[in-house]
Tab-separated table of C-alpha atoms in Angstrom:
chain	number	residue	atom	x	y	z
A	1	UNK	CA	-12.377	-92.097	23.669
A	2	UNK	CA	-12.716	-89.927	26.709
A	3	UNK	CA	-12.478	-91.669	30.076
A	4	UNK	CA	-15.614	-92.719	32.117
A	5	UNK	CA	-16.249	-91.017	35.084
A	6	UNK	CA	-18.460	-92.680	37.736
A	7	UNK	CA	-20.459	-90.591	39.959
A	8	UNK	CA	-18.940	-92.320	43.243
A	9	UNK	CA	-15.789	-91.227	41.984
A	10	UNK	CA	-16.682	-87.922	41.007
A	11	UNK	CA	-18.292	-86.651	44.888
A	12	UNK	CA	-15.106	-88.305	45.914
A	13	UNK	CA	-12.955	-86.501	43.937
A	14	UNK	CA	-15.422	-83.475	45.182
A	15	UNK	CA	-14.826	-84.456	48.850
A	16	UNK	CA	-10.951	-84.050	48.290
A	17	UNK	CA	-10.765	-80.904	46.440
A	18	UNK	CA	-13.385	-79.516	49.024
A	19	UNK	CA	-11.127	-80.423	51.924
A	20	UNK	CA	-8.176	-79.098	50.070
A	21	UNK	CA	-9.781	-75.733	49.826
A	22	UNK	CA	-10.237	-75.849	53.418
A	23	UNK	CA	-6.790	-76.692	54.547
A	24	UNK	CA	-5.692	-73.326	51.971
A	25	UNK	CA	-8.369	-71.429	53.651
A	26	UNK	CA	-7.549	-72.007	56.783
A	27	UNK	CA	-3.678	-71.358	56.117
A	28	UNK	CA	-4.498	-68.457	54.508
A	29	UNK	CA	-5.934	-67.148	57.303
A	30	UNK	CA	-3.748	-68.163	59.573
A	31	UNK	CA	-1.083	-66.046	57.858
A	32	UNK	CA	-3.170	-63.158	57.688
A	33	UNK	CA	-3.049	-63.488	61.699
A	34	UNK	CA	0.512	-64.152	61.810
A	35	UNK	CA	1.254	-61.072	59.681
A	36	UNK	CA	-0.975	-58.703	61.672
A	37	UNK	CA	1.151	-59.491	64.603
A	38	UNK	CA	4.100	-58.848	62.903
A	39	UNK	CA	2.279	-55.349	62.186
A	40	UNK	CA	1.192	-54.488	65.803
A	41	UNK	CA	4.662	-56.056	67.301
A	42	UNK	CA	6.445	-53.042	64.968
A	43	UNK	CA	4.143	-50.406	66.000
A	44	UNK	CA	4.137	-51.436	69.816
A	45	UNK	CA	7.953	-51.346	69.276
A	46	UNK	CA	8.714	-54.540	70.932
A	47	UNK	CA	11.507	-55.261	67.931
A	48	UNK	CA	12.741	-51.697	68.840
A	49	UNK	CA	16.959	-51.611	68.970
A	50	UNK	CA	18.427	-51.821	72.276
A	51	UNK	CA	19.926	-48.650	73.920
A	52	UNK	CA	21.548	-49.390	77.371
A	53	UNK	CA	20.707	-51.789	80.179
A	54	UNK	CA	18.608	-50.532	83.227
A	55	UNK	CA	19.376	-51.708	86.997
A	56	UNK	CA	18.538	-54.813	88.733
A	57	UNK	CA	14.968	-55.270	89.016
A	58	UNK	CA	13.582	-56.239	93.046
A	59	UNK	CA	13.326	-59.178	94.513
A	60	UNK	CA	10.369	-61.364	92.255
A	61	UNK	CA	10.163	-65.050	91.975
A	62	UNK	CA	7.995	-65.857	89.119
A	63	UNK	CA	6.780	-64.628	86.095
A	64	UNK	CA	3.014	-63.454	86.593
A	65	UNK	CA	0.438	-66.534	86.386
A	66	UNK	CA	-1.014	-66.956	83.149
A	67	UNK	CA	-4.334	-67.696	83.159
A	68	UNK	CA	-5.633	-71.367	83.908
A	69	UNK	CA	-4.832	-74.275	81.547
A	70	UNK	CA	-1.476	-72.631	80.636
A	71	UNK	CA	2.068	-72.395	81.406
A	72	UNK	CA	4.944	-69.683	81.693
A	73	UNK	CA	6.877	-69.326	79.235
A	74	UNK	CA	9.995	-68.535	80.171
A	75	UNK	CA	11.786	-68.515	83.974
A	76	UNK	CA	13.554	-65.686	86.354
A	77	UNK	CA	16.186	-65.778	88.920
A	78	UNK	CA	15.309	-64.439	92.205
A	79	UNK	CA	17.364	-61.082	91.675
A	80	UNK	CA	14.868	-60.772	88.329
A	81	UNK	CA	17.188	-61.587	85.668
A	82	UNK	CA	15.478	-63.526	82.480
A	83	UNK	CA	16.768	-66.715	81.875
A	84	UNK	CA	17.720	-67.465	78.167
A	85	UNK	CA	14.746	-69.461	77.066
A	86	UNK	CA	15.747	-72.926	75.559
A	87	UNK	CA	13.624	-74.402	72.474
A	88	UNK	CA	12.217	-71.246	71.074
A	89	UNK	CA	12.568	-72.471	67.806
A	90	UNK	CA	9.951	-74.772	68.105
A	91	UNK	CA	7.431	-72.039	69.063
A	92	UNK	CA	5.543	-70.298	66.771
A	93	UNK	CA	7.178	-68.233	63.699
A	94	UNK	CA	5.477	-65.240	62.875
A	95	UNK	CA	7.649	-63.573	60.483
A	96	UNK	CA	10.511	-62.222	59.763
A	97	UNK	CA	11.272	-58.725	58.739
A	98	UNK	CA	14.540	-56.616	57.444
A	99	UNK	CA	15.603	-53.003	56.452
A	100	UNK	CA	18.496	-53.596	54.756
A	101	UNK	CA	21.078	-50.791	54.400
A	102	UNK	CA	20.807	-50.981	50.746
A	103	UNK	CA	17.785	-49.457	50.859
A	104	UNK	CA	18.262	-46.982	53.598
A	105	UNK	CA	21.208	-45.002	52.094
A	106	UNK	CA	23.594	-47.185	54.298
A	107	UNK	CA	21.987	-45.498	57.587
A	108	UNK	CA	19.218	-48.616	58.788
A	109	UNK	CA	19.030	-48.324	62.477
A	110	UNK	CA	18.078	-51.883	62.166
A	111	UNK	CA	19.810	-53.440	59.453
A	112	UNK	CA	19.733	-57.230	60.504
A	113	UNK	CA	16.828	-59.504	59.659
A	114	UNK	CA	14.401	-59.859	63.073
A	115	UNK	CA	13.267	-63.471	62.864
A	116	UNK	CA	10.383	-63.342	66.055
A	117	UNK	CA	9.061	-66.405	67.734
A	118	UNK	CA	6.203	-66.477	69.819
A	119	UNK	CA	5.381	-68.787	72.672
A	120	UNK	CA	2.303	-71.257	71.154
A	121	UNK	CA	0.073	-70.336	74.406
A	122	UNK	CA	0.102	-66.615	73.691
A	123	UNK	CA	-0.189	-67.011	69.760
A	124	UNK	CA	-3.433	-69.499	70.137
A	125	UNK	CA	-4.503	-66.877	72.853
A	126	UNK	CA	-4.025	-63.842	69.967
A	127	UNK	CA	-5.586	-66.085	67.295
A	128	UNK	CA	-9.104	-66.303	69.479
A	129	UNK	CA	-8.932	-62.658	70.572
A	130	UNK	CA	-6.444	-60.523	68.476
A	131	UNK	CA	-4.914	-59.254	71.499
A	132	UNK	CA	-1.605	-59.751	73.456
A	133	UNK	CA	-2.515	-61.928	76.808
A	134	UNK	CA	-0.720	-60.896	80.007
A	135	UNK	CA	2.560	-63.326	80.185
A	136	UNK	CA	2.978	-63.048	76.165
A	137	UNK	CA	6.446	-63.709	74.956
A	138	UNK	CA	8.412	-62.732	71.909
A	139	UNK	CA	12.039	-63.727	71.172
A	140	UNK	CA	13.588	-62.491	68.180
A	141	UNK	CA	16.760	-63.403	66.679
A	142	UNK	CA	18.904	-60.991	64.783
A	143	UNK	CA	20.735	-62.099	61.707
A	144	UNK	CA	22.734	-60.284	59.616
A	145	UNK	CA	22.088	-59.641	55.881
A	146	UNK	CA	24.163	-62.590	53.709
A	147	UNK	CA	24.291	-63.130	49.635
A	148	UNK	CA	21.851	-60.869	48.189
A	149	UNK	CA	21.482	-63.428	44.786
A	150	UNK	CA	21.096	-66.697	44.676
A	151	UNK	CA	20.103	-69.199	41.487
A	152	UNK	CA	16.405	-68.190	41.990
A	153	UNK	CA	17.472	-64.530	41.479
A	154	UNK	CA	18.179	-61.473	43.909
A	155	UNK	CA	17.330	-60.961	46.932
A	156	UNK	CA	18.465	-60.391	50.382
A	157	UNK	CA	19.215	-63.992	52.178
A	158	UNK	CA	20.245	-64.606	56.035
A	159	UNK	CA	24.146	-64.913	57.383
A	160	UNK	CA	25.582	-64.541	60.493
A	161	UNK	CA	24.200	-65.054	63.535
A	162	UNK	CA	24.191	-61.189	65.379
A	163	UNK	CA	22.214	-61.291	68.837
A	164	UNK	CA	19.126	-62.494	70.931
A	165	UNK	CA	16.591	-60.292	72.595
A	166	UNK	CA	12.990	-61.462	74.295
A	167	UNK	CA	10.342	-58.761	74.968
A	168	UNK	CA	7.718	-60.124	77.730
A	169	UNK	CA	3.981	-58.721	78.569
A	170	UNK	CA	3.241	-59.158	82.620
A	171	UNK	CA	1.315	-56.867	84.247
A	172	UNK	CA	2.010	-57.546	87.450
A	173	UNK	CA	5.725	-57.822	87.132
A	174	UNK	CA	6.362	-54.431	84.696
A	175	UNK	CA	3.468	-53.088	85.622
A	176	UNK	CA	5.268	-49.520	85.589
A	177	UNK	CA	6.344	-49.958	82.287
A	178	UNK	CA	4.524	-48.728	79.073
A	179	UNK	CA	1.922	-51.147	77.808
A	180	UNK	CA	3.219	-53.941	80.350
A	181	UNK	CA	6.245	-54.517	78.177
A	182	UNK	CA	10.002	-55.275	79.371
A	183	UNK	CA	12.645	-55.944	76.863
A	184	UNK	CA	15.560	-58.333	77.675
A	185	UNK	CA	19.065	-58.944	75.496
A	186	UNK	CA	21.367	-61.975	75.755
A	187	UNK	CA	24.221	-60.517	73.644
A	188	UNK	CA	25.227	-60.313	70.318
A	189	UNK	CA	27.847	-63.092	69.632
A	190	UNK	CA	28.441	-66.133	70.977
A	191	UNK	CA	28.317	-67.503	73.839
A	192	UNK	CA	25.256	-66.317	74.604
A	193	UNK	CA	24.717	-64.590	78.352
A	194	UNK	CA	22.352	-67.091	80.444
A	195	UNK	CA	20.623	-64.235	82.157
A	196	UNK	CA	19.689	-60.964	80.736
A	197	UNK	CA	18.629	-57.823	83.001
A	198	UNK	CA	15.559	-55.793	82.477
A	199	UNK	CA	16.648	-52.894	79.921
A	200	UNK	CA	15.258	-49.247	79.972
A	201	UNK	CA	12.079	-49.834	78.259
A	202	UNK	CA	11.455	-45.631	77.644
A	203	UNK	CA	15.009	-46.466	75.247
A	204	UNK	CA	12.609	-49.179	72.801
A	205	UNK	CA	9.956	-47.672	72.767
A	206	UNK	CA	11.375	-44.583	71.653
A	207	UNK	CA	11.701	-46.414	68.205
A	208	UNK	CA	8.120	-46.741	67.183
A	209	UNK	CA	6.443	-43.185	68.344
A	210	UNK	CA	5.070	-42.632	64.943
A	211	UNK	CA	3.283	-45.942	63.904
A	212	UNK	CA	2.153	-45.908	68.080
A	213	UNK	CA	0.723	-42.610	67.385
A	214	UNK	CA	-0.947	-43.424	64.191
A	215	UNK	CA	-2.061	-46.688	65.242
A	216	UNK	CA	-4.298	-44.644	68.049
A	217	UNK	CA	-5.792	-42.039	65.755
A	218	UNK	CA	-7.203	-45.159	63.583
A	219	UNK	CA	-8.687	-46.273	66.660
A	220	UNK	CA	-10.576	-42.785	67.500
């Protein structure tokens, strides 16, 4: 014979499955946010390649306030050299993304995989508005391209460990620089450097005219 069900322990069955198609929901759309700023990040070019390093920046002290009921992010040095931010990891991941050689007739200007973190003030910030807040900041690890198969099949799969970079919104700080954006790199082996100076932001940016472009006629 079939099993009795009571109707107490049907609703609560109900009440379960109901808040398990919330928690999906809700992760769902949390990675549709997370991939959209992948999307903008690209076209801004804030995971452009780096091309030289610019000079020393002036004399500033701190990174610009962010607003009220948050913290910075990350520090300076008086001379306005970025200090290598510790505990990124534990920020928030929002993607990783690779254009592997293979596919790119061995010519990728990027080949590595850029693994970006965000700092959890900014993200929650982007998540209310869907906009960058002033004091934003993005590190992104490069990693080179491993074993490309594996027991679950073929694919492309992280190795070595290839360099650091952080790209920072402020306003007040880079306030000469396109979109508010400075780009910082700590090296590409280790040790890591434990200050980075400001690099020629016109040099990443350069990488992403296209998708900028684009991205502004969609707009109109």
């Amino acid at each position: 014979m079939p099993l009795a069900i009571s109707g107490r322990k049907s609703c609560c069955n109900f009440g379960m499955a109901t808040r398990r198609h919330r928690t999906t929901t809700r992760h769902h759309l949390s990675q549709k946010r997370r991939d959209k700023i992948m999307i903008r990040w690209i076209q801004y070019g804030v995971i452009a390649g780096v091309a030289c390093l610019a000079g020393a920046a002036g004399l500033t002290f701190a990174l610009a306030a962010p607003p009220v009921g948050t913290t910075a992010a990350v520090e300076f040095t008086p001379d306005g050299k970025l200090k290598k931010p510790d505990g990124y990891r534990n920020w928030v991941s929002v993607g990783a993304v690779v254009t592997p050689n293979d596919l790119n007739d061995g010519e990728a200007a990027f080949p590595e995989f850029h693994s970006v973190y965000m700092d959890p003030e900014s993200f929650a910030h982007y998540e209310k508005t869907g906009e960058f807040r002033d004091g934003t900041v993005m590190i992104k690890e490069l990693i080179g391209v491993g074993a490309k198969e594996a027991t679950s099949g073929k694919g492309y799969f992280m190795g070595d460990f290839r360099g650091l970079e952080a790209s920072i919104k402020d306003s007040k700080r880079f306030k000469d620089e396109p979109g508010s954006w400075a780009y910082f790199s700590f090296g590409h082996k280790y040790p890591l450097k434990a200050e980075a100076t400001k690099q020629a932001a016109a040099s990443c940016n350069a990488c992403h005219p296209t998708s900028v472009t684009r991205r502004r006629q969609q707009r109109m």
